Tab-separated table of C-alpha atoms and ligand atoms in Angstrom:
chain	number	residue	atom	x	y	z
A	30	MET	CA	-5.174	42.573	8.154
A	31	GLN	CA	-3.400	39.164	6.627
A	32	GLN	CA	-4.858	37.631	3.806
A	33	GLN	CA	-6.599	33.861	4.799
A	34	ALA	CA	-4.871	31.185	3.194
A	35	GLY	CA	-6.133	28.886	0.270
A	36	VAL	CA	-7.314	25.146	0.547
A	37	LEU	CA	-5.670	22.386	-1.292
A	38	TYR	CA	-8.267	20.094	-2.181
A	39	VAL	CA	-6.917	16.319	-3.019
A	40	VAL	CA	-9.820	15.092	-6.325
A	41	ALA	CA	-10.113	11.804	-6.478
A	42	THR	CA	-10.795	11.162	-9.793
A	43	PRO	CA	-13.049	8.588	-12.232
A	44	ILE	CA	-10.603	4.945	-12.959
A	45	GLY	CA	-12.460	4.736	-16.195
A	46	ASN	CA	-16.035	5.167	-15.463
A	47	LEU	CA	-16.639	8.744	-15.592
A	48	GLY	CA	-20.337	7.891	-13.325
A	49	ASP	CA	-17.559	8.204	-11.039
A	50	LEU	CA	-16.413	11.536	-10.330
A	51	THR	CA	-18.025	12.455	-7.347
A	52	ASP	CA	-20.309	15.739	-7.293
A	53	ARG	CA	-18.297	17.323	-4.077
A	54	ALA	CA	-15.350	16.492	-6.927
A	55	ARG	CA	-16.940	18.176	-9.865
A	56	LYS	CA	-18.309	21.199	-7.756
A	57	VAL	CA	-14.452	21.703	-6.470
A	58	LEU	CA	-13.130	20.798	-9.517
A	59	SER	CA	-15.179	24.097	-10.716
A	60	GLU	CA	-14.542	26.081	-8.387
A	61	VAL	CA	-11.400	26.427	-7.264
A	62	ASP	CA	-9.286	28.733	-8.556
A	63	LEU	CA	-6.523	26.457	-9.898
A	64	ILE	CA	-6.016	22.895	-10.638
A	65	ALA	CA	-2.741	21.348	-10.725
A	66	ALA	CA	-2.647	17.961	-12.818
A	67	GLU	CA	-0.261	15.397	-13.633
A	68	ASP	CA	-1.213	16.189	-17.365
A	69	THR	CA	-3.417	18.833	-18.470
A	70	ARG	CA	-4.818	17.716	-21.437
A	71	GLU	CA	-5.954	14.387	-20.123
A	72	THR	CA	-7.519	16.398	-17.299
A	73	ARG	CA	-9.195	18.959	-19.846
A	74	LYS	CA	-10.893	16.194	-21.339
A	75	LEU	CA	-12.573	14.635	-18.135
A	76	LEU	CA	-13.477	18.531	-17.266
A	77	GLY	CA	-14.646	19.117	-20.399
A	78	HIS	CA	-17.131	16.514	-20.677
A	79	PHE	CA	-17.940	18.287	-17.277
A	80	GLY	CA	-18.132	22.041	-19.109
A	81	ILE	CA	-16.036	23.318	-16.342
A	82	SER	CA	-13.095	25.228	-17.545
A	83	GLY	CA	-10.896	25.456	-15.287
A	84	ALA	CA	-7.406	27.605	-15.087
A	85	LEU	CA	-4.765	24.201	-14.737
A	86	ILE	CA	-1.110	24.478	-13.663
A	87	ALA	CA	0.775	20.917	-15.333
A	88	TYR	CA	2.594	19.348	-12.009
A	89	HIS	CA	3.800	15.841	-11.974
A	90	GLU	CA	7.011	13.458	-11.483
A	91	HIS	CA	8.971	15.735	-13.136
A	92	ASN	CA	8.731	19.264	-12.057
A	93	GLU	CA	6.613	18.756	-8.420
A	94	THR	CA	10.396	20.302	-6.737
A	95	ALA	CA	10.447	22.990	-9.092
A	96	VAL	CA	6.656	24.032	-8.832
A	97	THR	CA	5.632	22.977	-5.429
A	98	PRO	CA	6.811	25.899	-3.372
A	99	ARG	CA	4.573	28.674	-6.510
A	100	LEU	CA	1.414	26.668	-6.058
A	101	LEU	CA	2.440	26.831	-2.335
A	102	ASP	CA	2.392	30.084	-2.069
A	103	ALA	CA	-0.927	31.139	-4.494
A	104	LEU	CA	-2.370	28.909	-1.056
A	105	GLU	CA	-0.632	31.752	1.108
A	106	GLU	CA	-2.580	34.175	-0.787
A	107	GLY	CA	-4.963	32.423	-0.381
A	108	ARG	CA	-6.244	31.267	-3.556
A	109	ASN	CA	-7.844	27.921	-3.493
A	110	LEU	CA	-6.379	25.234	-5.003
A	111	ALA	CA	-7.436	21.208	-6.309
A	112	LEU	CA	-4.748	18.103	-7.258
A	113	VAL	CA	-5.151	15.835	-9.173
A	114	SER	CA	-4.129	13.034	-11.099
A	115	ASP	CA	-4.615	11.187	-14.444
A	116	ALA	CA	-6.709	8.388	-12.133
A	117	GLY	CA	-7.849	8.071	-9.342
A	118	THR	CA	-6.488	9.237	-6.240
A	119	PRO	CA	-3.675	11.342	-6.333
A	120	LEU	CA	-0.498	9.989	-4.457
A	121	ILE	CA	-1.724	6.346	-4.331
A	122	SER	CA	1.354	5.398	-7.166
A	123	ASP	CA	0.799	9.166	-8.745
A	124	PRO	CA	1.858	12.518	-7.681
A	125	GLY	CA	1.647	15.031	-5.236
A	126	TYR	CA	3.339	13.930	-2.576
A	127	THR	CA	5.551	16.387	-2.473
A	128	LEU	CA	2.846	18.843	-1.832
A	129	VAL	CA	0.907	17.256	0.272
A	130	ALA	CA	3.868	17.304	2.817
A	131	ALA	CA	5.182	20.973	2.307
A	132	ALA	CA	1.378	21.870	2.298
A	133	ARG	CA	1.133	20.985	5.213
A	134	SER	CA	4.442	21.476	7.836
A	135	ARG	CA	3.230	24.563	6.173
A	136	GLY	CA	0.376	25.126	8.481
A	137	LEU	CA	-1.839	25.568	5.178
A	138	THR	CA	-5.351	23.077	5.391
A	139	VAL	CA	-5.541	20.149	2.661
A	140	THR	CA	-8.591	18.368	2.870
A	141	PRO	CA	-9.394	14.888	0.542
A	142	VAL	CA	-12.473	14.368	-1.784
A	143	PRO	CA	-12.492	10.948	-1.737
A	144	GLY	CA	-13.829	8.240	-5.247
A	145	ALA	CA	-12.209	5.930	-6.418
A	146	SER	CA	-9.157	3.976	-6.113
A	147	ALA	CA	-7.988	0.762	-8.248
A	148	ALA	CA	-6.398	-0.328	-5.506
A	149	ILE	CA	-9.356	-0.867	-2.990
A	150	CYS	CA	-11.746	-1.264	-5.418
A	151	ALA	CA	-10.053	-4.158	-6.227
A	152	LEU	CA	-10.045	-5.323	-3.352
A	153	SER	CA	-13.182	-4.776	-2.338
A	154	ALA	CA	-14.348	-7.129	-5.109
A	155	SER	CA	-11.718	-9.847	-5.183
A	156	GLY	CA	-12.675	-12.179	-2.042
A	157	LEU	CA	-9.866	-11.778	-0.256
A	158	PRO	CA	-8.971	-11.116	2.617
A	159	SER	CA	-9.589	-7.049	2.879
A	160	ASP	CA	-9.549	-6.176	7.424
A	161	ARG	CA	-6.180	-6.588	7.027
A	162	PHE	CA	-3.563	-5.488	3.401
A	163	LEU	CA	-0.847	-3.936	1.765
A	164	PHE	CA	-0.701	-0.937	-0.521
A	165	LEU	CA	3.136	-2.324	-2.351
A	166	GLY	CA	2.132	-0.088	-5.383
A	167	PHE	CA	4.267	-1.395	-8.275
A	168	PRO	CA	6.657	-3.697	-8.405
A	169	PRO	CA	10.858	-2.836	-9.715
A	170	ARG	CA	11.419	-3.355	-13.130
A	171	GLY	CA	14.441	-5.640	-12.632
A	172	GLN	CA	14.013	-8.782	-12.167
A	173	ALA	CA	17.060	-9.173	-9.150
A	174	ARG	CA	14.935	-5.941	-7.455
A	175	ARG	CA	11.965	-7.864	-7.511
A	176	LEU	CA	12.812	-11.115	-5.934
A	177	ALA	CA	14.228	-8.671	-3.261
A	178	TRP	CA	10.924	-6.589	-3.176
A	179	PHE	CA	8.569	-10.285	-2.601
A	180	GLU	CA	11.212	-11.865	-0.247
A	181	ALA	CA	10.345	-8.692	2.238
A	182	VAL	CA	6.904	-9.351	2.192
A	183	ALA	CA	6.922	-12.982	2.345
A	184	ARG	CA	5.667	-12.798	5.837
A	185	GLU	CA	3.237	-10.363	5.214
A	186	PRO	CA	-0.618	-11.692	6.931
A	187	GLY	CA	-2.189	-9.641	4.807
A	188	THR	CA	-3.177	-9.487	1.212
A	189	LEU	CA	-0.713	-7.593	-0.918
A	190	ILE	CA	-2.328	-5.167	-3.456
A	191	ILE	CA	-0.393	-4.721	-6.649
A	192	HIS	CA	-0.583	-1.793	-8.728
A	193	GLU	CA	1.149	-3.667	-13.382
A	194	SER	CA	1.021	-3.479	-17.073
A	195	GLY	CA	-0.362	-5.545	-18.937
A	196	LYS	CA	3.724	-5.918	-19.924
A	197	ARG	CA	4.393	-7.283	-16.998
A	198	VAL	CA	2.363	-9.318	-14.738
A	199	LEU	CA	4.049	-12.507	-16.434
A	200	ALA	CA	7.435	-12.325	-14.863
A	201	THR	CA	5.951	-11.013	-11.984
A	202	LEU	CA	3.720	-13.803	-11.793
A	203	GLN	CA	6.655	-15.841	-12.442
A	204	ASP	CA	8.363	-13.362	-9.232
A	205	ILE	CA	5.710	-14.246	-6.827
A	206	GLU	CA	5.205	-17.602	-7.777
A	207	SER	CA	9.281	-18.235	-7.130
A	208	VAL	CA	9.273	-16.387	-3.922
A	209	LEU	CA	5.968	-16.725	-2.921
A	210	GLY	CA	5.340	-20.274	-3.664
A	211	GLY	CA	2.677	-21.182	-5.882
A	212	SER	CA	-0.149	-22.235	-2.730
A	213	ARG	CA	-1.584	-18.458	-2.155
A	214	ARG	CA	-4.930	-17.524	-4.101
A	215	LEU	CA	-4.056	-14.898	-6.502
A	216	VAL	CA	-6.787	-12.673	-8.098
A	217	ILE	CA	-6.258	-10.220	-11.670
A	218	ALA	CA	-8.651	-7.199	-11.504
A	219	ARG	CA	-7.951	-6.060	-14.997
A	220	GLU	CA	-10.112	-2.919	-16.671
A	221	LEU	CA	-11.926	-2.002	-13.665
A	222	THR	CA	-14.968	0.386	-13.899
A	223	LYS	CA	-14.823	0.299	-17.437
A	224	ARG	CA	-16.499	-2.160	-19.842
A	225	PHE	CA	-13.628	-5.385	-20.463
A	226	GLU	CA	-13.841	-5.458	-16.611
A	227	THR	CA	-12.836	-8.918	-15.518
A	228	PHE	CA	-11.284	-9.980	-12.151
A	229	LEU	CA	-9.773	-13.709	-13.228
A	230	THR	CA	-9.318	-15.878	-10.049
A	231	GLY	CA	-6.674	-18.854	-9.258
A	232	ARG	CA	-2.883	-19.487	-8.047
A	233	ALA	CA	0.113	-18.030	-9.909
A	234	GLU	CA	0.405	-20.731	-12.476
A	235	GLU	CA	-3.296	-21.534	-13.328
A	236	LEU	CA	-2.865	-17.231	-14.011
A	237	MET	CA	0.073	-17.374	-16.104
A	238	ARG	CA	-1.038	-20.604	-18.077
A	239	ARG	CA	-4.258	-18.202	-18.633
A	240	LEU	CA	-2.613	-15.330	-19.734
A	241	GLU	CA	-0.199	-16.513	-21.613
A	242	SER	CA	-2.780	-18.350	-23.709
A	243	ASP	CA	-5.030	-15.280	-23.665
A	244	GLU	CA	-3.348	-12.044	-24.832
A	245	GLN	CA	-7.025	-9.776	-24.192
A	246	GLN	CA	-6.158	-11.010	-20.952
A	247	ARG	CA	-2.990	-8.861	-20.513
A	248	LEU	CA	-4.428	-5.824	-22.043
A	249	GLY	CA	-5.415	-2.450	-20.294
A	250	GLU	CA	-5.189	-1.774	-16.739
A	251	MET	CA	-4.338	-3.819	-13.782
A	252	VAL	CA	-4.342	-4.927	-10.085
A	253	VAL	CA	-2.824	-7.704	-8.908
A	254	LEU	CA	-4.259	-9.596	-5.082
A	255	VAL	CA	-2.191	-12.344	-3.909
A	256	GLU	CA	-3.349	-13.727	-0.402
A	257	GLY	CA	-1.322	-13.278	2.293
A	258	CYS	CA	0.531	-15.066	4.374
A	259	PRO	CA	-1.322	-17.988	5.898
A	260	ASP	CA	1.103	-18.578	9.298
A	261	GLY	CA	2.056	-14.654	8.699
A	262	ASP	CA	-0.050	-13.731	11.832
A	263	GLY	CA	2.248	-16.570	14.307
A	264	ASP	CA	5.011	-15.172	13.111
A	265	ALA	CA	4.370	-11.307	13.767
A	266	ARG	CA	3.386	-12.177	17.211
A	267	GLN	CA	6.053	-13.879	18.128
A	268	GLU	CA	8.087	-11.316	16.162
A	269	GLU	CA	6.269	-8.915	18.495
A	270	CYS	CA	6.940	-10.588	21.500
A	271	ALA	CA	10.908	-11.314	20.676
A	272	ARG	CA	11.298	-7.674	20.602
A	273	VAL	CA	9.467	-6.655	23.857
A	274	LEU	CA	11.514	-9.434	26.101
A	275	ARG	CA	14.785	-9.028	24.934
A	276	VAL	CA	14.146	-5.419	25.625
A	277	LEU	CA	11.966	-5.647	28.875
A	278	GLY	CA	15.148	-8.446	29.894
A	279	GLU	CA	18.046	-5.873	29.277
A	280	SER	CA	16.858	-4.673	32.889
A	281	LEU	CA	15.048	-7.467	34.431
A	282	PRO	CA	15.901	-10.697	35.624
A	283	LEU	CA	13.818	-13.465	32.742
A	284	SER	CA	11.058	-14.607	34.422
A	285	GLN	CA	9.990	-9.911	35.653
A	286	ALA	CA	10.633	-9.436	32.121
A	287	ALA	CA	8.586	-12.392	31.079
A	288	ALA	CA	5.247	-11.812	33.388
A	289	LEU	CA	5.888	-7.716	31.839
A	290	ALA	CA	5.497	-9.240	28.194
A	291	ALA	CA	2.758	-11.255	28.928
A	292	ARG	CA	0.748	-8.733	30.781
A	293	LEU	CA	1.996	-6.136	27.283
A	294	THR	CA	2.081	-8.825	24.512
A	295	GLY	CA	-1.476	-10.602	26.243
A	296	GLY	CA	0.675	-13.689	25.597
A	297	LYS	CA	1.313	-16.391	28.100
A	298	LYS	CA	3.775	-15.575	30.846
A	299	ASN	CA	4.983	-19.482	31.099
A	300	ALA	CA	5.335	-19.471	27.143
A	301	LEU	CA	7.286	-15.635	26.955
A	302	TYR	CA	9.827	-17.572	30.081
A	303	GLN	CA	10.569	-20.252	27.255
A	304	LEU	CA	10.657	-17.848	24.809
A	305	GLY	CA	13.024	-15.741	26.650
A	306	LEU	CA	14.938	-18.673	27.090
A	307	ASP	CA	14.974	-19.981	23.333
A	308	LEU	CA	16.497	-16.271	22.670
A	309	GLY	CA	19.241	-16.910	24.992
A	310	LEU	CA	17.858	-14.634	28.281
A	311	GLY	CA	17.754	-15.117	31.269
A	312	SER	CA	20.920	-16.081	33.424
A	313	GLU	CA	22.173	-19.542	33.582
A	314	SER	CA	20.241	-20.331	36.736
A	315	ASP	CA	17.113	-19.560	34.302
A	316	ARG	CA	18.040	-22.027	32.252
A	317	HIS	CA	19.168	-24.579	34.757
A	318	PRO	CA	17.385	-23.999	38.241
A	319	SER	CA	18.453	-25.953	41.566
A	320	GLY	CA	18.263	-29.869	40.840
A	321	THR	CA	16.724	-29.242	37.133
A	322	ARG	CA	20.687	-29.198	35.684
A	323	PRO	CA	20.969	-31.987	33.273
A	324	GLY	CA	22.317	-34.424	35.401
A	325	GLY	CA	21.663	-32.966	38.502
A	326	PRO	CA	19.641	-35.031	42.071
A	327	ARG	CA	15.648	-34.695	39.590
A	328	ASP	CA	17.382	-36.310	37.125
A	329	SER	CA	18.582	-39.071	37.772
A	330	GLY	CA	15.757	-40.768	39.666
B	1	SAM	N1	-3.731	7.074	-8.711
B	1	SAM	C1	-4.616	5.816	-8.656
B	1	SAM	C2	-5.992	4.993	-7.881
B	1	SAM	O1	-6.182	5.601	-7.651
B	1	SAM	O2	-6.136	4.484	-8.593
B	1	SAM	C3	-3.315	4.424	-9.720
B	1	SAM	C4	-2.346	5.345	-10.586
B	1	SAM	S1	-0.796	4.135	-10.768
B	1	SAM	C5	-0.181	4.880	-12.175
B	1	SAM	C6	-1.989	3.080	-12.232
B	1	SAM	C7	-2.386	1.686	-11.507
B	1	SAM	O3	-3.050	2.133	-11.546
B	1	SAM	C8	-2.699	1.163	-12.813
B	1	SAM	O4	-1.089	0.557	-13.675
B	1	SAM	C9	-2.903	-0.437	-12.802
B	1	SAM	O5	-1.952	-0.892	-11.535
B	1	SAM	C10	-4.558	0.424	-11.633
B	1	SAM	N2	-4.980	1.505	-12.411
B	1	SAM	C11	-5.671	2.078	-12.704
B	1	SAM	N3	-6.898	1.941	-13.468
B	1	SAM	C12	-7.015	1.252	-13.295
B	1	SAM	C13	-8.961	0.236	-13.903
B	1	SAM	N4	-9.946	0.699	-14.419
B	1	SAM	N5	-8.793	-1.241	-13.669
B	1	SAM	C14	-7.067	-1.466	-13.534
B	1	SAM	N6	-5.816	-1.506	-12.357
B	1	SAM	C15	-6.178	0.066	-12.447
């Protein structure tokens, strides 16, 4: 008889306050056969606090390619595994993607055991719009790459969420100001769930001054949130309409393309027709319908 495969549990752990380890996470961590941990010493401390003595295996960015096949074999042999990172939810700026993707592609069961994640935790209490957001992880180190990285999201209407360290936060704020402008609201969420949890709100310039004058505010872990582009929604919509019109315009006259695009995008047919003209779609007669050519009969009188 074929052995039933084990389950891979993706387990979130606290980002500071140990009270945030869920009951379910405790149960899973104490019952699995093996725990794949980013840093076994850190996880051993966490487990020790809860009186759990599980078997650990190191699983981090430098060995994940080598260790993944062993973990997959263990799952296929019927062993249950938990994946944890040092803090928060695995895979979110943390190792685990290789294992989870490989397990899924082998048809193995992967199940999340949710809990803290600094990005969502920061967003939930930031006061910035939370209906739409873009998680960006850590900015690149070099300034040229960082500027290009911000440039690529300059029109994003949702709140931007960035992981950052105290050492680099001033340089990042400087780049945010130069690429995204000085008028957006920012929030720095620091030491979340810990004793010195702080939320600082302001424009880039104000926050830079605050952080320069108060070294304390650069200590510990932080998430930087940036208000989205104020007219980014309109831009994104316009781009979508243009994309639909271009595709339809390849095989339909502009009037029909505009009518169909209106049904597909919910836009107004006349506005889409005009957008099509602005994009250079349509025939000469669309651009100058009879009697409306510049200098034509209807122009003259
Ligand atoms: N996987 C983790 C999660 O889900 O929260 C994130 C891991 S990432 C390597 C570490 C970064 O998360 C830190 O540099 C910081 O930006 C953010 N972070 C983690 N814990 C935090 C905390 N208590 N307060 C603020 N930011 C935190």
